[in-house]
mmCIF file of C-alpha atoms and ligand atoms in Angstrom:
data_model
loop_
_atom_site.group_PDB
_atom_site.id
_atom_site.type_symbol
_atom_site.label_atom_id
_atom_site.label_comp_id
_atom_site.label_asym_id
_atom_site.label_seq_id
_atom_site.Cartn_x
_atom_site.Cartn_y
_atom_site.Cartn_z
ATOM 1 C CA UNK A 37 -21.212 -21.540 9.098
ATOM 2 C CA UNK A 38 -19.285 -22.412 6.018
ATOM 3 C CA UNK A 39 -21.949 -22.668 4.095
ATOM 4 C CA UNK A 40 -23.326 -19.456 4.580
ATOM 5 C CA UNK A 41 -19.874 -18.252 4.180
ATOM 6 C CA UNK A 42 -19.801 -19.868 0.189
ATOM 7 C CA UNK A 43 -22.880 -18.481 -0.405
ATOM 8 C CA UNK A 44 -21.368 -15.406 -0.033
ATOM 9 C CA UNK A 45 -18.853 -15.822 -1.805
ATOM 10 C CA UNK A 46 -21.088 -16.592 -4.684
ATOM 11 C CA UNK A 47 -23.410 -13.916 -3.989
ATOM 12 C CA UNK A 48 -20.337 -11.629 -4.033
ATOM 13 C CA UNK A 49 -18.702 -12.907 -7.371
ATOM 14 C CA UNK A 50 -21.868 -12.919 -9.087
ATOM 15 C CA UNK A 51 -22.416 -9.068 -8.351
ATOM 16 C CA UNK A 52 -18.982 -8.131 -9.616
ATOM 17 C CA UNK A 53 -19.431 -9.690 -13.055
ATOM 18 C CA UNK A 54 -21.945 -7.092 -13.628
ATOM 19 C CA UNK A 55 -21.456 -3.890 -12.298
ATOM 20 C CA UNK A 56 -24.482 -2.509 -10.253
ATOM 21 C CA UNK A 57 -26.296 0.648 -11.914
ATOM 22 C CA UNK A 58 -24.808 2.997 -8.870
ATOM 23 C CA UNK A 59 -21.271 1.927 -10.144
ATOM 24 C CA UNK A 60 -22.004 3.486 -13.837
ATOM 25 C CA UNK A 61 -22.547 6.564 -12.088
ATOM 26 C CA UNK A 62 -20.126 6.458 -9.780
ATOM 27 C CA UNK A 63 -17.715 5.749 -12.841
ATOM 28 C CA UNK A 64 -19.637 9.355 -14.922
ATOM 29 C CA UNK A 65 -18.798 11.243 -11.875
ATOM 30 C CA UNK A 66 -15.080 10.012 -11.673
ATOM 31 C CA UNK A 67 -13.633 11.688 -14.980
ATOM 32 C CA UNK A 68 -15.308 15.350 -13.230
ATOM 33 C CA UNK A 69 -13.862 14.564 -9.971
ATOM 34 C CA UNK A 70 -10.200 14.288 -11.228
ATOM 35 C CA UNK A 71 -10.619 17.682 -13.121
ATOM 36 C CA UNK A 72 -12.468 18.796 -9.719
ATOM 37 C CA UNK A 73 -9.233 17.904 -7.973
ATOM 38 C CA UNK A 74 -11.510 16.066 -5.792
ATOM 39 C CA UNK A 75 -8.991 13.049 -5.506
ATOM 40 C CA UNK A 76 -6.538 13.707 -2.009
ATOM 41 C CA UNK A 77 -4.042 11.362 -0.685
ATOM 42 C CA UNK A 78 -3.812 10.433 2.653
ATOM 43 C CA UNK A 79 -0.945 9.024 4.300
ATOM 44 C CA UNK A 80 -0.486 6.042 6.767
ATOM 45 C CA UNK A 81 2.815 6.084 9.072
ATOM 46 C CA UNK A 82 5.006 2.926 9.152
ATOM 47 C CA UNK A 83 6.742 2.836 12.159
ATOM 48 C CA UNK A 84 9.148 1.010 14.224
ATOM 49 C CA UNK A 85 7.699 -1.605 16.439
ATOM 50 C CA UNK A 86 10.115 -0.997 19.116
ATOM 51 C CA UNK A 87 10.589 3.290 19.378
ATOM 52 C CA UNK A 88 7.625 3.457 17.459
ATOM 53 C CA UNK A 89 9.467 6.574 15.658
ATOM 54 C CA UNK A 90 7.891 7.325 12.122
ATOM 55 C CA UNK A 91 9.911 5.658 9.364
ATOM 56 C CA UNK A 92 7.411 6.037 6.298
ATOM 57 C CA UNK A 93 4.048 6.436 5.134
ATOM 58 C CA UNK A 94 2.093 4.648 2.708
ATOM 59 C CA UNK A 95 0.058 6.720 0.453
ATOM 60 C CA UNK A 96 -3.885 5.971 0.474
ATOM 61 C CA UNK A 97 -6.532 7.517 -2.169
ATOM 62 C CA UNK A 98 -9.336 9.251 -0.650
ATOM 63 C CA UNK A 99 -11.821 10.589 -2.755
ATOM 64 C CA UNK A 100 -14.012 13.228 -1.495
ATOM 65 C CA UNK A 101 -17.045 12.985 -3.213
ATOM 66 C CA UNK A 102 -19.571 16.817 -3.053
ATOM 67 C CA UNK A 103 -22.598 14.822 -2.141
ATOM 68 C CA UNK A 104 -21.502 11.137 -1.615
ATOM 69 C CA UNK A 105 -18.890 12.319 1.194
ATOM 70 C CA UNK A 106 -15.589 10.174 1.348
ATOM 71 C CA UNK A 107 -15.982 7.037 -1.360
ATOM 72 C CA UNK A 108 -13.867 4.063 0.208
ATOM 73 C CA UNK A 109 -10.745 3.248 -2.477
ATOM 74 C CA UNK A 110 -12.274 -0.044 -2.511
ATOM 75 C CA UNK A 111 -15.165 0.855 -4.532
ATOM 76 C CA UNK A 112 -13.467 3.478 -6.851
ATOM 77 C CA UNK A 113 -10.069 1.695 -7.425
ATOM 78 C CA UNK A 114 -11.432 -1.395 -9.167
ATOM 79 C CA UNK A 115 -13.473 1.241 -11.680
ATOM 80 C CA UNK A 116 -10.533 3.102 -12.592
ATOM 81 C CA UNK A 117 -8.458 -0.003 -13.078
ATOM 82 C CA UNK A 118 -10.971 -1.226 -15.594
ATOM 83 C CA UNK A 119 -11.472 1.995 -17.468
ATOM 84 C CA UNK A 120 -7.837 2.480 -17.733
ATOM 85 C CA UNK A 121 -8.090 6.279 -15.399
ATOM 86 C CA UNK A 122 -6.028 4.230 -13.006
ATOM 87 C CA UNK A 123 -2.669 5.492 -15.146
ATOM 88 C CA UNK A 124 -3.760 9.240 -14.521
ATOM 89 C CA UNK A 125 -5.038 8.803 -11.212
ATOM 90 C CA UNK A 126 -1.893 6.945 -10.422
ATOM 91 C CA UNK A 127 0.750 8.835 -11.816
ATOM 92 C CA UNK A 128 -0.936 12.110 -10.170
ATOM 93 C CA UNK A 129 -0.744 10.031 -6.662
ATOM 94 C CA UNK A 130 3.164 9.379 -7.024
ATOM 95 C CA UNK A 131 4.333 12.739 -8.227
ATOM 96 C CA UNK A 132 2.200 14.508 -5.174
ATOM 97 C CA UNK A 133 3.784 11.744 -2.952
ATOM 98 C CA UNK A 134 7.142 11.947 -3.582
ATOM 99 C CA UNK A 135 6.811 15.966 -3.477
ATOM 100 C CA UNK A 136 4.963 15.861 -0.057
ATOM 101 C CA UNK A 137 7.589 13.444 1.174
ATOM 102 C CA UNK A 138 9.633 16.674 0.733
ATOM 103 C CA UNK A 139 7.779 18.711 2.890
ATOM 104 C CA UNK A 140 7.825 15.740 5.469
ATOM 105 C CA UNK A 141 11.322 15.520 5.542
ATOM 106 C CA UNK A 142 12.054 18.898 5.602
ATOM 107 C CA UNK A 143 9.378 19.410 8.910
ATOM 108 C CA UNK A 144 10.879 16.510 10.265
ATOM 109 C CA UNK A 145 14.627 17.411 9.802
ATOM 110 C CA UNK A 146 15.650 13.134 8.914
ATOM 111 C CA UNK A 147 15.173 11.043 6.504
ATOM 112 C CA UNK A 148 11.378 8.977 5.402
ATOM 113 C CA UNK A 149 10.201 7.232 2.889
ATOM 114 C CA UNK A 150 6.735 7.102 0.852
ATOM 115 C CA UNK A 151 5.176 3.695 -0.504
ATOM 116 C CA UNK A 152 2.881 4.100 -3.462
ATOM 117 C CA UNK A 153 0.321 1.540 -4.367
ATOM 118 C CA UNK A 154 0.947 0.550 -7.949
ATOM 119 C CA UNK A 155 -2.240 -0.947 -9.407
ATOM 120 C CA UNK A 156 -1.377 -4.100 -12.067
ATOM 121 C CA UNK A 157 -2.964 -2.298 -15.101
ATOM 122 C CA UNK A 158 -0.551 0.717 -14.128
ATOM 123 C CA UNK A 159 2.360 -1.809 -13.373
ATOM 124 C CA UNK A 160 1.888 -2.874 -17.124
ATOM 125 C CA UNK A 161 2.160 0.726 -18.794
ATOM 126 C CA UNK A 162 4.372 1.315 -21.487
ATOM 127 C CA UNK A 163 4.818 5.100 -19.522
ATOM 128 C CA UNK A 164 5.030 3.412 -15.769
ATOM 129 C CA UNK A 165 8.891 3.838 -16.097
ATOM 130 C CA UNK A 166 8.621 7.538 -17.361
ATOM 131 C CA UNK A 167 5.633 8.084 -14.889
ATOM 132 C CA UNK A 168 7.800 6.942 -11.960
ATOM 133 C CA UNK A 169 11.226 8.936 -13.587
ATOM 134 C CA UNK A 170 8.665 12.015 -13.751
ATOM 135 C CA UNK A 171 7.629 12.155 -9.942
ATOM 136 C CA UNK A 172 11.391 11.243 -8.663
ATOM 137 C CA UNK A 173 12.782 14.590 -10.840
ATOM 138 C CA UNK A 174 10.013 16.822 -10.314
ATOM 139 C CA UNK A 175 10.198 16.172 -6.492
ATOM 140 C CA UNK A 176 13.864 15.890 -5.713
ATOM 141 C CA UNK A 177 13.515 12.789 -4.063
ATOM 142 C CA UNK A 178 15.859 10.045 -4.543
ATOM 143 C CA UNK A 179 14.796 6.589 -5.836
ATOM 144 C CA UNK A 180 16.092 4.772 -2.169
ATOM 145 C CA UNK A 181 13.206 6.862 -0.550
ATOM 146 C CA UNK A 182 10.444 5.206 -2.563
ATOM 147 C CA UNK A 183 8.916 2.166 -2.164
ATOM 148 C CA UNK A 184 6.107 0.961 -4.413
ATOM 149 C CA UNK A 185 3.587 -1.467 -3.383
ATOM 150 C CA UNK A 186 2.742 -4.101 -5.978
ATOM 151 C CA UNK A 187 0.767 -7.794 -5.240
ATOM 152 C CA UNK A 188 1.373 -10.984 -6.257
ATOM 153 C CA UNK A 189 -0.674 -10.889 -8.761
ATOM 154 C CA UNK A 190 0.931 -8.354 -10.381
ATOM 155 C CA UNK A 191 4.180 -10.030 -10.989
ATOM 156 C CA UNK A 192 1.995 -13.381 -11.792
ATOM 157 C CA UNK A 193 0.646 -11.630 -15.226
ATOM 158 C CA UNK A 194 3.644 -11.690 -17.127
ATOM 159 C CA UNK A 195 6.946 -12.647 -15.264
ATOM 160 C CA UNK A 196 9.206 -11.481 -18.194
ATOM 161 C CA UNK A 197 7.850 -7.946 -18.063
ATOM 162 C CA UNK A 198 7.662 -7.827 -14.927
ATOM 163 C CA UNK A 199 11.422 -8.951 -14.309
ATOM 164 C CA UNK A 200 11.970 -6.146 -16.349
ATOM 165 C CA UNK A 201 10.729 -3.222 -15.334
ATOM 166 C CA UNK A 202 12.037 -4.189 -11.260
ATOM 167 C CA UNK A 203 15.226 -4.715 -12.802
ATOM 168 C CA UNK A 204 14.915 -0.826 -14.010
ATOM 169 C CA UNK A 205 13.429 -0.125 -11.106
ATOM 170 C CA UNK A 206 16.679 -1.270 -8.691
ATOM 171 C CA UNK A 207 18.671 0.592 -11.218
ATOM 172 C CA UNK A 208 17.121 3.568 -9.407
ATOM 173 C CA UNK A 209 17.304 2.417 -6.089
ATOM 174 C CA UNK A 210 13.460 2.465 -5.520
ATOM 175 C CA UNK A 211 12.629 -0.716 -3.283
ATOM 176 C CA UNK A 212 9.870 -3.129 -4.314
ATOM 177 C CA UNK A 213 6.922 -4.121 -1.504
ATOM 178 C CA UNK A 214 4.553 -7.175 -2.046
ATOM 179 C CA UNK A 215 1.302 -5.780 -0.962
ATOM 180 C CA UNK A 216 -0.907 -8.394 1.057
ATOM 181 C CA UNK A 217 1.981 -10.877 0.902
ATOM 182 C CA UNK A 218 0.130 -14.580 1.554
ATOM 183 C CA UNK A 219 -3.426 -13.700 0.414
ATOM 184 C CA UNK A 220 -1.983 -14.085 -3.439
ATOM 185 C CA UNK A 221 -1.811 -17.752 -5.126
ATOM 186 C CA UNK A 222 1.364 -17.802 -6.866
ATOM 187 C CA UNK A 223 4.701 -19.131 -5.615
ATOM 188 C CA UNK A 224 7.530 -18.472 -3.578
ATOM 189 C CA UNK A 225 9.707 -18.645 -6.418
ATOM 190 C CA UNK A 226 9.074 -15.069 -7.491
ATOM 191 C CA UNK A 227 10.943 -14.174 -4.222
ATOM 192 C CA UNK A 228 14.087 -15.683 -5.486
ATOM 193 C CA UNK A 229 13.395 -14.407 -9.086
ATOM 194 C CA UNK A 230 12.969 -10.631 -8.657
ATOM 195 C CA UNK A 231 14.554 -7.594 -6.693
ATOM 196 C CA UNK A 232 12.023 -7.728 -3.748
ATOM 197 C CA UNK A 233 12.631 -5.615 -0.229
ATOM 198 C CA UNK A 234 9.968 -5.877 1.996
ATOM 199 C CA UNK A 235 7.007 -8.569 2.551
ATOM 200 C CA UNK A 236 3.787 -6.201 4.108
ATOM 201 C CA UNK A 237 2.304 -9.267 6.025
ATOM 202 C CA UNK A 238 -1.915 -8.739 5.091
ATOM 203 C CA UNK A 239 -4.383 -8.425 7.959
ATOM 204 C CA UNK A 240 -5.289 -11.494 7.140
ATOM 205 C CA UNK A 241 -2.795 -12.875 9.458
ATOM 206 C CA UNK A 242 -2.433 -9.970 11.988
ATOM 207 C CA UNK A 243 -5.936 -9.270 13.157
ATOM 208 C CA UNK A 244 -6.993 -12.818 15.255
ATOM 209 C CA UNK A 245 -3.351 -12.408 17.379
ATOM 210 C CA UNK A 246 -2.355 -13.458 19.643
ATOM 211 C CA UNK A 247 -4.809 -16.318 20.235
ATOM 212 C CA UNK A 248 -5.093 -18.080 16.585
ATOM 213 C CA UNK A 249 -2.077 -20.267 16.465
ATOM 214 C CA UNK A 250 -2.008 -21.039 12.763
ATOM 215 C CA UNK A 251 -1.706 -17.084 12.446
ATOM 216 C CA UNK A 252 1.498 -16.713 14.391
ATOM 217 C CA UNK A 253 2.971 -19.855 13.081
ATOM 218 C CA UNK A 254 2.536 -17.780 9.542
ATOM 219 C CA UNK A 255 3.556 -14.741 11.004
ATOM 220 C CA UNK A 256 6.796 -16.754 12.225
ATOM 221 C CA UNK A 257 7.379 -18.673 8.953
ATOM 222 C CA UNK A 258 6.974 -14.684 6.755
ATOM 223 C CA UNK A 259 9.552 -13.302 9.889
ATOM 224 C CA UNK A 260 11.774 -16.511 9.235
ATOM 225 C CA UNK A 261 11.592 -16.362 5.817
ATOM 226 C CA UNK A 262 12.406 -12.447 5.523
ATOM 227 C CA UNK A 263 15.142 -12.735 7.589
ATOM 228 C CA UNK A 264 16.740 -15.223 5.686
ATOM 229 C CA UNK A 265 16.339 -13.731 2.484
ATOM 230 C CA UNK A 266 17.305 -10.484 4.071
ATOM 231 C CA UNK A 267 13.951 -8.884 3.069
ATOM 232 C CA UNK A 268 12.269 -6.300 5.791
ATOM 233 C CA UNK A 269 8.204 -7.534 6.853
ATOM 234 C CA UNK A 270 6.082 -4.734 7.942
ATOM 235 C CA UNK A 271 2.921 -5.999 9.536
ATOM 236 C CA UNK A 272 -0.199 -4.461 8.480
ATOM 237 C CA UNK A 273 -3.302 -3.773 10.678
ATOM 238 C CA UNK A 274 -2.486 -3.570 14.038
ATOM 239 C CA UNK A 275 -4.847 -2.546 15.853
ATOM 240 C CA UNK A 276 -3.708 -3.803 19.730
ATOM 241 C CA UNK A 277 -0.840 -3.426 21.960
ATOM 242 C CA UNK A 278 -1.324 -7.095 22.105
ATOM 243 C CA UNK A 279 -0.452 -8.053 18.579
ATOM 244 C CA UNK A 280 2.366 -5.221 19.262
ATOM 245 C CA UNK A 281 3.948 -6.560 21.457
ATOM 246 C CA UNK A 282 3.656 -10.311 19.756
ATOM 247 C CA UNK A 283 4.977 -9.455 16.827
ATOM 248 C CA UNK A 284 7.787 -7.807 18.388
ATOM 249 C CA UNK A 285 8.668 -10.525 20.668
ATOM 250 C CA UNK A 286 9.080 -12.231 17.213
ATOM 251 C CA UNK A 287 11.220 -9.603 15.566
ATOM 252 C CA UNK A 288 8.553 -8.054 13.351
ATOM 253 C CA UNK A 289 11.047 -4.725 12.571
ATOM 254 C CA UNK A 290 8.093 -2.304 11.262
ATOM 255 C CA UNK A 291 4.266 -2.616 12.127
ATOM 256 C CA UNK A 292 1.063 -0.156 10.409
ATOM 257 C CA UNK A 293 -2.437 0.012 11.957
ATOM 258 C CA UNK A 294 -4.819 2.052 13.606
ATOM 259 C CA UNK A 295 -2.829 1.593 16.871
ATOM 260 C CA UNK A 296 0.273 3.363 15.395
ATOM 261 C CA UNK A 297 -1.569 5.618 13.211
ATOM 262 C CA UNK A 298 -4.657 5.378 10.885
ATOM 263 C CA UNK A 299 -4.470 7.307 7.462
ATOM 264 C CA UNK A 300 -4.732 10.918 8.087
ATOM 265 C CA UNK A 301 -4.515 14.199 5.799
ATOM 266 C CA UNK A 302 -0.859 15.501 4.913
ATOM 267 C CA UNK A 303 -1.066 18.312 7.393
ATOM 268 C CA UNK A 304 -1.830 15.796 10.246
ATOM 269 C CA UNK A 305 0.608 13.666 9.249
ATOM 270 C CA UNK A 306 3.007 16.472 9.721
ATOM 271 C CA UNK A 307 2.166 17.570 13.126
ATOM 272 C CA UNK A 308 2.567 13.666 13.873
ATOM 273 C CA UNK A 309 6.223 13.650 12.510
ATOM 274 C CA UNK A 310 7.307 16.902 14.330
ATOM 275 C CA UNK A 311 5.685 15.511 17.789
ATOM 276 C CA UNK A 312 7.572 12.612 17.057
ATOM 277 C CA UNK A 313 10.548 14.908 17.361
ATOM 278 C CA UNK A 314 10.274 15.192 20.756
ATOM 279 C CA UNK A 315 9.769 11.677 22.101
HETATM 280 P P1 C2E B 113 -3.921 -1.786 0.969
HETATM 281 O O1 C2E B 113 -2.852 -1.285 0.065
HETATM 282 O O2 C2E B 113 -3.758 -3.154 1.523
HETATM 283 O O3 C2E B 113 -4.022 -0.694 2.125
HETATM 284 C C1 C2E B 113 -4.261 -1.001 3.474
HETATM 285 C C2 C2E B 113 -5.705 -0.753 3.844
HETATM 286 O O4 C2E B 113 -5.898 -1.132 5.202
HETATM 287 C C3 C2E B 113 -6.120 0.714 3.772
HETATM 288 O O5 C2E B 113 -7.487 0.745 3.363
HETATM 289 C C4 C2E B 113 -5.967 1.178 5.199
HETATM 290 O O6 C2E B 113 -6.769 2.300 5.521
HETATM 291 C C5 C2E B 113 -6.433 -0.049 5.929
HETATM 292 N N1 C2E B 113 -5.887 -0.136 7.272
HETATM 293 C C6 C2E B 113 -4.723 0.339 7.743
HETATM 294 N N2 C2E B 113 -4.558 0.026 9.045
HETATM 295 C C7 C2E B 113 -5.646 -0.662 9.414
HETATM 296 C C8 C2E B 113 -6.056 -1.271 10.659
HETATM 297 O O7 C2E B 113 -5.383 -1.222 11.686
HETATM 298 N N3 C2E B 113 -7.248 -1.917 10.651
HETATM 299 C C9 C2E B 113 -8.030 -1.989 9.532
HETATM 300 N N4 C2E B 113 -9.196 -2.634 9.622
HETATM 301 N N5 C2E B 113 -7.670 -1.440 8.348
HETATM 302 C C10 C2E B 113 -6.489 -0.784 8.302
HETATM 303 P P2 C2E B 113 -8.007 1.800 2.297
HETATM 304 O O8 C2E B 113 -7.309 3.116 2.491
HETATM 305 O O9 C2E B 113 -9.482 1.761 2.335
HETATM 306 O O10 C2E B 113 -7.480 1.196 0.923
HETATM 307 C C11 C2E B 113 -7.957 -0.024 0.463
HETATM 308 C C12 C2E B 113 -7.174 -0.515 -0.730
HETATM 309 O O11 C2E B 113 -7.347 0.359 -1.857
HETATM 310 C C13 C2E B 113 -5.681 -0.561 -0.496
HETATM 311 O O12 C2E B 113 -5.348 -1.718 0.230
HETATM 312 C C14 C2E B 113 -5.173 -0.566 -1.925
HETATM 313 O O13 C2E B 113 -5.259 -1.865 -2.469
HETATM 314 C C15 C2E B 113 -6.177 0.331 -2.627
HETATM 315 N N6 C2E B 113 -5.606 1.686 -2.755
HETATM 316 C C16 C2E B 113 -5.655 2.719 -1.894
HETATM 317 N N7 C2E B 113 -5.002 3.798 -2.385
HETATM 318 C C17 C2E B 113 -4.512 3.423 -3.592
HETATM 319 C C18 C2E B 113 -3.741 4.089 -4.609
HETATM 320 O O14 C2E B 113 -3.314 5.256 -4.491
HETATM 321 N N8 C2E B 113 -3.439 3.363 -5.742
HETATM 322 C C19 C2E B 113 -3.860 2.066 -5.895
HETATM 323 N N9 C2E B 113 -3.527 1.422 -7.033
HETATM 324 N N10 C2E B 113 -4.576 1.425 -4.963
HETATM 325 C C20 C2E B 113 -4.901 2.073 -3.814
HETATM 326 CA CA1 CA B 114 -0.727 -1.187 0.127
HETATM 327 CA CA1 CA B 115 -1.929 -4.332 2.054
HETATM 328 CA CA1 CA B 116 -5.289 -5.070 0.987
#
């Protein structure tokens, strides 16, 4: 089994070194489809694992292609970031995120938050600071209700920089999320080095519980770690009461997954935040 599993692997690296002809299309049709307006955002709630009461959503990219239906982020995302139409398609996603976080909050009578996926190319913009000063005055919305989702990687690229702009970040109050946190290769240093607020634990580690024991002794070593360092963890795809209820029993605060919610349009979202009213 693991060596069908490397050739795989190679298979798979091989075919990303040279983009597939499909792709070079798909890339043509991208620059009409953001002047098409064809790009939406959907939004995933965070909640909390105990009331399970709404306390955020993260933002997801959907693109809703006329003929090719709904292209998966996965396969667009990676184009963009290499063309550079990551900075346009990003900056559009937080301004419309921070302003529908308005409308959430307004339905929902409390306060949210929104987490944004920041891409690394975008991280790196000379605008990313004006981008993200942009979307927090146009909407209203203070920096403390914004979170933005950044890897490992990103902050592996250039430390200095990246020290930097989180440091300008924190002056607005805007917390700082390490996407997929485990899956990267760097360090645990960084956590000590920069302004970080919440660990999103990858599915990675989430989807085999509660029966693979090397996952919940990670899970337990992220929770122990968080708590020391006074960071919040928010497990990522849960799909079962079962790994519910685990990560509860092991003080996992905030849980996102199918179970609680899969990503959904903005108006479902807020009939899902004004039922939550009532429970
Ligand atoms: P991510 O940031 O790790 O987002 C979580 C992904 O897991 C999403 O996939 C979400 O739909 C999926 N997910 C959530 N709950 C579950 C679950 O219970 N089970 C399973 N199997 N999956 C679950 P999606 O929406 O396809 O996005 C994939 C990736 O594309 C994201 O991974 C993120 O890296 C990237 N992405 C999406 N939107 C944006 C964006 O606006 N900007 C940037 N830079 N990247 C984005
Ligand atoms: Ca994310
Ligand atoms: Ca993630
Ligand atoms: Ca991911």
């Amino acid at each position: 089994a693991k060596e069908t599993g490397k050739a795989r692997c190679i298979v798979y690296s091989a075919r990303q070194s040279g983009p597939p002809e499909h792709d070079i299309s798909l890339e043509a049709a991208m620059f009409g489809a953001v002047r098409e307006g064809e790009f939406l955002l959907y939004y995933q709630p965070i909640v909390d694992t105990r009331t399970r009461q709404i306390q955020g959503f993260e933002t997801l990219m959907r693109w809703k292609h006329p003929t090719l239906g709904m292209v998966p982020p996965v396969r667009f995302i990676p184009i963009a970031e290499t063309n550079g139409l990551i900075n346009l398609l990003g900056a559009w996603a937080l301004k419309a995120a921070c302003v529908q976080l308005k409308q959430f909050q307004e339905a929902a009578k409390r306060q949210l938050y929104i987490s944004v996926n920041i891409s690394p190319r975008q991280f790196r913009n000379d605008k990313f600071l004006d981008v993200l000063d942009d979307a927090l005055a146009f909407s209203g919305l203070g920096g403390d209700q914004l979170v933005l989702e950044i890897t490992e990687g990103t902050l592996m690229v250039d430390p200095v920089h990246a020290e930097a702009i989180l440091t300008r970040m924190a002056e607005r109050r805007a917390r700082i999320a390490i996407d997929d946190f485990g899956t990267g290769y760097s360090s645990l240093a960084y956590l000590k080095r920069f302004p970080i607020s919440v660990l999103k634990v990858d599915r990675a580690f989430i989807k085999d519980l509660p029966d693979a024991p090397k996952d919940g002794a990670i899970c337990n070593a992220v929770l122990d770690l968080a708590k020391h360092l006074g960071l919040s963890v928010v497990a990522e795809g849960v799909e079962t009461e079962d790994q519910l209820r685990y990560l509860d029993e092991r003080g996992c605060q905030y849980v996102q997954g199918y179970l609680t919610g899969k990503p959904m349009p903005a108006h479902v979202a807020m009939a899902a935040l004004t039922e939550d009213m009532y429970t």
